[in-house]
Amino acid sequence: MLFLVRMDVRIPHDLPAVQVQDIKAREKAYSQALQHDGRWQSIWRVVGEYANYSIFNVSSNDELHQLLQGLPLFDYMDIHVTPLACHPSAIAS
């Protein structure tokens, strides 16, 4: 199942810099592991914002929910999920 996910990150300004750097490092490692195994198919930065659009390919809504909750930045994110379906005019399957 394909999902388009928008993630807007809102880290509190009073969070200690050392803690922020640790969270960001764990976030990068976690997201790259999911990219390597194919479940996080692509990630695109939103210009001028601390946000991204990503495509996930997972087996269920529950799996996506579990992966998103595992993000180290999850507590600091607003997340919007859009399920995707094949378009009948698409030339690629």
CSV table of N, CA, C and O in Angstrom, one decimal:
chain,number,residue,atom,x,y,z
A,1,MET,N,0.8,-1.2,0.0
A,1,MET,CA,0.0,0.0,0.0
A,1,MET,C,0.9,1.2,0.0
A,1,MET,O,1.9,1.3,0.8
A,2,LEU,N,0.5,2.2,-0.9
A,2,LEU,CA,1.3,3.4,-1.0
A,2,LEU,C,0.6,4.5,-0.2
A,2,LEU,O,-0.6,4.7,-0.2
A,3,PHE,N,1.5,5.3,0.5
A,3,PHE,CA,1.0,6.5,1.2
A,3,PHE,C,1.9,7.7,1.0
A,3,PHE,O,3.1,7.6,1.0
A,4,LEU,N,1.2,8.8,0.8
A,4,LEU,CA,1.9,10.1,0.7
A,4,LEU,C,1.8,10.7,2.1
A,4,LEU,O,0.7,10.8,2.7
A,5,VAL,N,3.0,11.0,2.7
A,5,VAL,CA,3.0,11.5,4.1
A,5,VAL,C,3.7,12.9,4.1
A,5,VAL,O,4.8,13.0,3.6
A,6,ARG,N,3.0,13.9,4.7
A,6,ARG,CA,3.7,15.2,4.9
A,6,ARG,C,4.0,15.2,6.4
A,6,ARG,O,3.2,15.0,7.3
A,7,MET,N,5.3,15.6,6.7
A,7,MET,CA,5.7,15.7,8.1
A,7,MET,C,6.2,17.1,8.3
A,7,MET,O,7.2,17.6,7.6
A,8,ASP,N,5.6,17.9,9.2
A,8,ASP,CA,6.1,19.2,9.6
A,8,ASP,C,6.7,19.1,11.0
A,8,ASP,O,6.1,18.6,11.9
A,9,VAL,N,8.0,19.5,11.1
A,9,VAL,CA,8.7,19.3,12.3
A,9,VAL,C,8.7,20.7,13.1
A,9,VAL,O,8.9,21.7,12.5
A,10,ARG,N,8.4,20.6,14.4
A,10,ARG,CA,8.3,21.7,15.3
A,10,ARG,C,9.0,21.4,16.6
A,10,ARG,O,8.4,21.1,17.6
A,11,ILE,N,10.3,21.6,16.5
A,11,ILE,CA,11.2,21.3,17.7
A,11,ILE,C,11.1,22.6,18.6
A,11,ILE,O,11.3,23.7,18.1
A,12,PRO,N,10.8,22.4,19.9
A,12,PRO,CA,10.7,23.5,20.8
A,12,PRO,C,12.1,24.2,20.8
A,12,PRO,O,13.1,23.6,20.9
A,13,HIS,N,12.0,25.6,20.9
A,13,HIS,CA,13.2,26.4,20.9
A,13,HIS,C,14.0,26.2,22.1
A,13,HIS,O,15.2,26.5,22.1
A,14,ASP,N,13.4,25.8,23.2
A,14,ASP,CA,14.1,25.6,24.5
A,14,ASP,C,14.7,24.2,24.7
A,14,ASP,O,15.2,24.0,25.8
A,15,LEU,N,14.5,23.4,23.7
A,15,LEU,CA,15.1,22.0,23.9
A,15,LEU,C,16.6,22.2,23.8
A,15,LEU,O,17.1,22.8,22.9
A,16,PRO,N,17.4,21.6,24.7
A,16,PRO,CA,18.9,21.7,24.6
A,16,PRO,C,19.4,21.2,23.3
A,16,PRO,O,19.0,20.2,22.7
A,17,ALA,N,20.4,22.0,22.8
A,17,ALA,CA,21.0,21.7,21.5
A,17,ALA,C,21.6,20.3,21.4
A,17,ALA,O,21.5,19.6,20.4
A,18,VAL,N,22.2,19.8,22.5
A,18,VAL,CA,22.8,18.5,22.5
A,18,VAL,C,21.6,17.4,22.3
A,18,VAL,O,21.8,16.5,21.5
A,19,GLN,N,20.5,17.7,22.9
A,19,GLN,CA,19.4,16.7,22.8
A,19,GLN,C,18.8,16.8,21.4
A,19,GLN,O,18.5,15.7,20.8
A,20,VAL,N,18.7,18.0,20.8
A,20,VAL,CA,18.3,18.1,19.4
A,20,VAL,C,19.2,17.4,18.4
A,20,VAL,O,18.7,16.7,17.6
A,21,GLN,N,20.5,17.5,18.6
A,21,GLN,CA,21.4,16.9,17.7
A,21,GLN,C,21.3,15.4,17.8
A,21,GLN,O,21.4,14.6,16.8
A,22,ASP,N,21.1,14.9,19.0
A,22,ASP,CA,21.0,13.4,19.3
A,22,ASP,C,19.7,12.9,18.6
A,22,ASP,O,19.7,11.9,17.9
A,23,ILE,N,18.6,13.6,18.7
A,23,ILE,CA,17.3,13.2,18.1
A,23,ILE,C,17.5,13.2,16.6
A,23,ILE,O,17.0,12.3,15.9
A,24,LYS,N,18.1,14.2,16.0
A,24,LYS,CA,18.3,14.3,14.6
A,24,LYS,C,19.2,13.2,14.1
A,24,LYS,O,18.9,12.7,13.0
A,25,ALA,N,20.2,12.9,14.8
A,25,ALA,CA,21.1,11.8,14.3
A,25,ALA,C,20.3,10.4,14.4
A,25,ALA,O,20.4,9.6,13.4
A,26,ARG,N,19.5,10.2,15.4
A,26,ARG,CA,18.7,8.9,15.5
A,26,ARG,C,17.7,8.9,14.4
A,26,ARG,O,17.4,7.9,13.8
A,27,GLU,N,17.1,10.1,14.1
A,27,GLU,CA,16.1,10.2,13.1
A,27,GLU,C,16.7,9.9,11.7
A,27,GLU,O,16.1,9.1,10.9
A,28,LYS,N,17.8,10.4,11.4
A,28,LYS,CA,18.5,10.1,10.1
A,28,LYS,C,18.8,8.6,10.0
A,28,LYS,O,18.5,8.0,8.9
A,29,ALA,N,19.3,8.0,11.0
A,29,ALA,CA,19.6,6.6,10.9
A,29,ALA,C,18.4,5.7,10.8
A,29,ALA,O,18.4,4.8,9.9
A,30,TYR,N,17.3,6.1,11.5
A,30,TYR,CA,16.1,5.3,11.4
A,30,TYR,C,15.5,5.5,10.0
A,30,TYR,O,15.1,4.5,9.4
A,31,SER,N,15.4,6.7,9.5
A,31,SER,CA,14.8,6.9,8.2
A,31,SER,C,15.6,6.3,7.1
A,31,SER,O,15.0,5.7,6.1
A,32,GLN,N,16.9,6.3,7.2
A,32,GLN,CA,17.7,5.7,6.1
A,32,GLN,C,17.6,4.2,6.2
A,32,GLN,O,17.6,3.5,5.1
A,33,ALA,N,17.4,3.6,7.3
A,33,ALA,CA,17.2,2.1,7.4
A,33,ALA,C,15.9,1.8,6.7
A,33,ALA,O,15.9,0.8,6.0
A,34,LEU,N,14.9,2.5,6.9
A,34,LEU,CA,13.6,2.3,6.2
A,34,LEU,C,13.7,2.5,4.7
A,34,LEU,O,13.0,1.8,3.9
A,35,GLN,N,14.5,3.5,4.3
A,35,GLN,CA,14.7,3.7,2.9
A,35,GLN,C,15.5,2.5,2.3
A,35,GLN,O,15.1,2.0,1.2
A,36,HIS,N,16.5,2.0,3.0
A,36,HIS,CA,17.3,0.9,2.5
A,36,HIS,C,16.4,-0.4,2.3
A,36,HIS,O,16.6,-1.2,1.4
A,37,ASP,N,15.4,-0.6,3.2
A,37,ASP,CA,14.6,-1.8,3.1
A,37,ASP,C,13.4,-1.6,2.2
A,37,ASP,O,12.6,-2.5,2.0
A,38,GLY,N,13.3,-0.4,1.6
A,38,GLY,CA,12.2,-0.2,0.6
A,38,GLY,C,10.9,0.3,1.1
A,38,GLY,O,10.0,0.7,0.3
A,39,ARG,N,10.7,0.4,2.4
A,39,ARG,CA,9.4,0.8,2.9
A,39,ARG,C,9.2,2.4,2.8
A,39,ARG,O,8.1,2.9,2.7
A,40,TRP,N,10.3,3.1,3.0
A,40,TRP,CA,10.3,4.6,2.8
A,40,TRP,C,10.9,4.8,1.4
A,40,TRP,O,12.1,4.9,1.2
A,41,GLN,N,10.0,4.9,0.4
A,41,GLN,CA,10.5,4.9,-1.0
A,41,GLN,C,11.2,6.2,-1.4
A,41,GLN,O,12.1,6.2,-2.2
A,42,SER,N,10.7,7.3,-1.0
A,42,SER,CA,11.3,8.6,-1.3
A,42,SER,C,11.0,9.6,-0.3
A,42,SER,O,10.0,9.5,0.5
A,43,ILE,N,11.8,10.6,-0.2
A,43,ILE,CA,11.6,11.8,0.7
A,43,ILE,C,12.0,13.0,0.0
A,43,ILE,O,13.1,13.1,-0.7
A,44,TRP,N,11.2,14.1,0.1
A,44,TRP,CA,11.4,15.3,-0.6
A,44,TRP,C,11.3,16.5,0.4
A,44,TRP,O,10.3,16.5,1.1
A,45,ARG,N,12.2,17.3,0.5
A,45,ARG,CA,12.2,18.5,1.3
A,45,ARG,C,11.2,19.5,0.8
A,45,ARG,O,11.1,19.7,-0.4
A,46,VAL,N,10.5,20.2,1.7
A,46,VAL,CA,9.6,21.3,1.3
A,46,VAL,C,10.5,22.6,1.4
A,46,VAL,O,11.0,22.9,2.5
A,47,VAL,N,10.7,23.3,0.3
A,47,VAL,CA,11.6,24.4,0.3
A,47,VAL,C,11.1,25.5,1.2
A,47,VAL,O,9.9,25.9,1.3
A,48,GLY,N,12.0,26.0,2.1
A,48,GLY,CA,11.7,27.1,3.0
A,48,GLY,C,11.0,26.6,4.3
A,48,GLY,O,10.7,27.5,5.1
A,49,GLU,N,10.8,25.4,4.5
A,49,GLU,CA,10.1,24.9,5.7
A,49,GLU,C,10.9,23.7,6.3
A,49,GLU,O,11.7,23.0,5.6
A,50,TYR,N,10.7,23.4,7.5
A,50,TYR,CA,11.2,22.2,8.1
A,50,TYR,C,10.2,21.2,8.0
A,50,TYR,O,9.4,20.9,8.9
A,51,ALA,N,10.0,20.7,6.8
A,51,ALA,CA,9.0,19.7,6.4
A,51,ALA,C,9.4,18.9,5.3
A,51,ALA,O,10.3,19.2,4.5
A,52,ASN,N,8.7,17.7,5.1
A,52,ASN,CA,9.0,16.9,3.9
A,52,ASN,C,7.7,16.2,3.5
A,52,ASN,O,6.7,16.1,4.2
A,53,TYR,N,7.8,15.8,2.2
A,53,TYR,CA,6.8,14.8,1.7
A,53,TYR,C,7.5,13.5,1.4
A,53,TYR,O,8.6,13.5,0.9
A,54,SER,N,6.9,12.4,1.8
A,54,SER,CA,7.5,11.1,1.7
A,54,SER,C,6.5,10.1,1.1
A,54,SER,O,5.3,10.3,1.3
A,55,ILE,N,7.0,9.2,0.4
A,55,ILE,CA,6.2,8.1,-0.1
A,55,ILE,C,6.6,6.8,0.7
A,55,ILE,O,7.8,6.4,0.7
A,56,PHE,N,5.7,6.2,1.3
A,56,PHE,CA,5.9,4.9,2.0
A,56,PHE,C,5.2,3.8,1.3
A,56,PHE,O,4.1,4.0,0.7
A,57,ASN,N,5.8,2.6,1.2
A,57,ASN,CA,5.2,1.4,0.6
A,57,ASN,C,5.2,0.3,1.7
A,57,ASN,O,6.2,-0.3,2.0
A,58,VAL,N,4.1,0.2,2.4
A,58,VAL,CA,3.9,-0.8,3.5
A,58,VAL,C,2.7,-1.7,3.3
A,58,VAL,O,1.9,-1.4,2.4
A,59,SER,N,2.6,-2.7,4.1
A,59,SER,CA,1.5,-3.7,4.0
A,59,SER,C,0.2,-3.2,4.5
A,59,SER,O,-0.8,-3.8,4.2
A,60,SER,N,0.2,-2.3,5.4
A,60,SER,CA,-1.1,-1.9,6.1
A,60,SER,C,-1.0,-0.5,6.7
A,60,SER,O,0.1,0.0,6.9
A,61,ASN,N,-2.2,0.0,7.1
A,61,ASN,CA,-2.3,1.2,7.8
A,61,ASN,C,-1.5,1.1,9.2
A,61,ASN,O,-0.8,2.0,9.6
A,62,ASP,N,-1.7,0.0,9.8
A,62,ASP,CA,-1.1,-0.3,11.1
A,62,ASP,C,0.4,-0.3,11.0
A,62,ASP,O,1.1,0.3,11.9
A,63,GLU,N,1.0,-0.9,9.9
A,63,GLU,CA,2.4,-0.8,9.8
A,63,GLU,C,3.0,0.6,9.6
A,63,GLU,O,3.9,1.0,10.2
A,64,LEU,N,2.3,1.4,8.8
A,64,LEU,CA,2.7,2.8,8.6
A,64,LEU,C,2.6,3.5,10.0
A,64,LEU,O,3.5,4.2,10.3
A,65,HIS,N,1.5,3.3,10.7
A,65,HIS,CA,1.4,4.0,12.0
A,65,HIS,C,2.6,3.6,12.9
A,65,HIS,O,3.1,4.5,13.6
A,66,GLN,N,2.9,2.3,12.9
A,66,GLN,CA,4.0,1.9,13.8
A,66,GLN,C,5.3,2.5,13.4
A,66,GLN,O,6.1,3.0,14.2
A,67,LEU,N,5.6,2.6,12.0
A,67,LEU,CA,6.8,3.2,11.5
A,67,LEU,C,6.9,4.7,11.9
A,67,LEU,O,7.9,5.2,12.4
A,68,LEU,N,5.8,5.4,11.7
A,68,LEU,CA,5.8,6.8,12.0
A,68,LEU,C,6.0,7.1,13.5
A,68,LEU,O,6.7,8.0,13.9
A,69,GLN,N,5.3,6.2,14.3
A,69,GLN,CA,5.5,6.4,15.8
A,69,GLN,C,6.9,6.1,16.2
A,69,GLN,O,7.3,6.6,17.3
A,70,GLY,N,7.7,5.3,15.4
A,70,GLY,CA,9.0,5.0,15.8
A,70,GLY,C,10.0,6.1,15.4
A,70,GLY,O,11.2,6.1,15.8
A,71,LEU,N,9.6,7.2,14.7
A,71,LEU,CA,10.4,8.3,14.4
A,71,LEU,C,10.9,9.0,15.6
A,71,LEU,O,10.0,9.4,16.4
A,72,PRO,N,12.2,9.2,15.8
A,72,PRO,CA,12.6,9.9,17.0
A,72,PRO,C,12.1,11.3,17.1
A,72,PRO,O,11.9,11.9,18.2
A,73,LEU,N,11.7,12.0,16.0
A,73,LEU,CA,11.1,13.3,16.0
A,73,LEU,C,9.6,13.3,16.1
A,73,LEU,O,9.0,14.3,16.0
A,74,PHE,N,9.0,12.1,16.2
A,74,PHE,CA,7.5,11.9,16.2
A,74,PHE,C,6.8,12.9,17.1
A,74,PHE,O,5.8,13.5,16.8
A,75,ASP,N,7.3,13.0,18.4
A,75,ASP,CA,6.7,13.9,19.3
A,75,ASP,C,6.7,15.4,18.9
A,75,ASP,O,6.0,16.2,19.5
A,76,TYR,N,7.5,15.7,17.9
A,76,TYR,CA,7.7,17.1,17.5
A,76,TYR,C,7.1,17.3,16.1
A,76,TYR,O,7.5,18.3,15.4
A,77,MET,N,6.3,16.4,15.6
A,77,MET,CA,5.8,16.5,14.2
A,77,MET,C,4.3,16.6,14.2
A,77,MET,O,3.6,16.1,15.0
A,78,ASP,N,3.9,17.3,13.1
A,78,ASP,CA,2.5,17.3,12.7
A,78,ASP,C,2.5,16.4,11.4
A,78,ASP,O,3.3,16.7,10.5
A,79,ILE,N,1.8,15.4,11.4
A,79,ILE,CA,1.8,14.4,10.3
A,79,ILE,C,0.5,14.3,9.6
A,79,ILE,O,-0.6,14.2,10.3
A,80,HIS,N,0.5,14.4,8.3
A,80,HIS,CA,-0.8,14.2,7.5
A,80,HIS,C,-0.5,13.0,6.5
A,80,HIS,O,0.5,13.1,5.7
A,81,VAL,N,-1.4,12.0,6.5
A,81,VAL,CA,-1.2,10.8,5.7
A,81,VAL,C,-2.3,10.8,4.6
A,81,VAL,O,-3.5,11.0,4.9
A,82,THR,N,-1.9,10.5,3.4
A,82,THR,CA,-2.9,10.4,2.3
A,82,THR,C,-2.6,9.0,1.6
A,82,THR,O,-1.6,8.8,1.1
A,83,PRO,N,-3.6,8.1,1.7
A,83,PRO,CA,-3.5,6.8,1.0
A,83,PRO,C,-3.5,7.1,-0.5
A,83,PRO,O,-4.2,7.9,-1.0
A,84,LEU,N,-2.7,6.3,-1.3
A,84,LEU,CA,-2.6,6.5,-2.7
A,84,LEU,C,-3.1,5.2,-3.4
A,84,LEU,O,-3.0,4.1,-2.9
A,85,ALA,N,-3.7,5.4,-4.6
A,85,ALA,CA,-4.1,4.3,-5.5
A,85,ALA,C,-3.6,4.6,-6.9
A,85,ALA,O,-3.4,5.7,-7.3
A,86,CYS,N,-3.5,3.5,-7.6
A,86,CYS,CA,-3.1,3.7,-9.0
A,86,CYS,C,-4.1,4.5,-9.8
A,86,CYS,O,-5.3,4.4,-9.6
A,87,HIS,N,-3.5,5.4,-10.7
A,87,HIS,CA,-4.4,6.2,-11.5
A,87,HIS,C,-4.6,5.5,-12.9
A,87,HIS,O,-3.6,5.0,-13.4
A,88,PRO,N,-5.8,5.5,-13.4
A,88,PRO,CA,-6.0,4.8,-14.7
A,88,PRO,C,-5.3,5.4,-15.9
A,88,PRO,O,-5.1,4.7,-16.9
A,89,SER,N,-4.8,6.6,-15.8
A,89,SER,CA,-4.1,7.2,-16.9
A,89,SER,C,-2.6,7.1,-16.8
A,89,SER,O,-1.9,7.5,-17.7
A,90,ALA,N,-2.1,6.5,-15.7
A,90,ALA,CA,-0.7,6.3,-15.5
A,90,ALA,C,-0.1,5.3,-16.5
A,90,ALA,O,-0.7,4.3,-16.8
A,91,ILE,N,1.0,5.7,-17.1
A,91,ILE,CA,1.6,4.8,-18.1
A,91,ILE,C,2.5,3.7,-17.4
A,91,ILE,O,2.9,2.7,-18.0
A,92,ALA,N,2.9,4.0,-16.2
A,92,ALA,CA,3.7,3.0,-15.4
A,92,ALA,C,2.8,2.3,-14.4
A,92,ALA,O,1.9,3.0,-13.8
A,93,SER,N,3.1,1.1,-14.1
A,93,SER,CA,2.3,0.4,-13.1
A,93,SER,C,2.9,0.5,-11.7
A,93,SER,O,4.0,0.7,-11.6
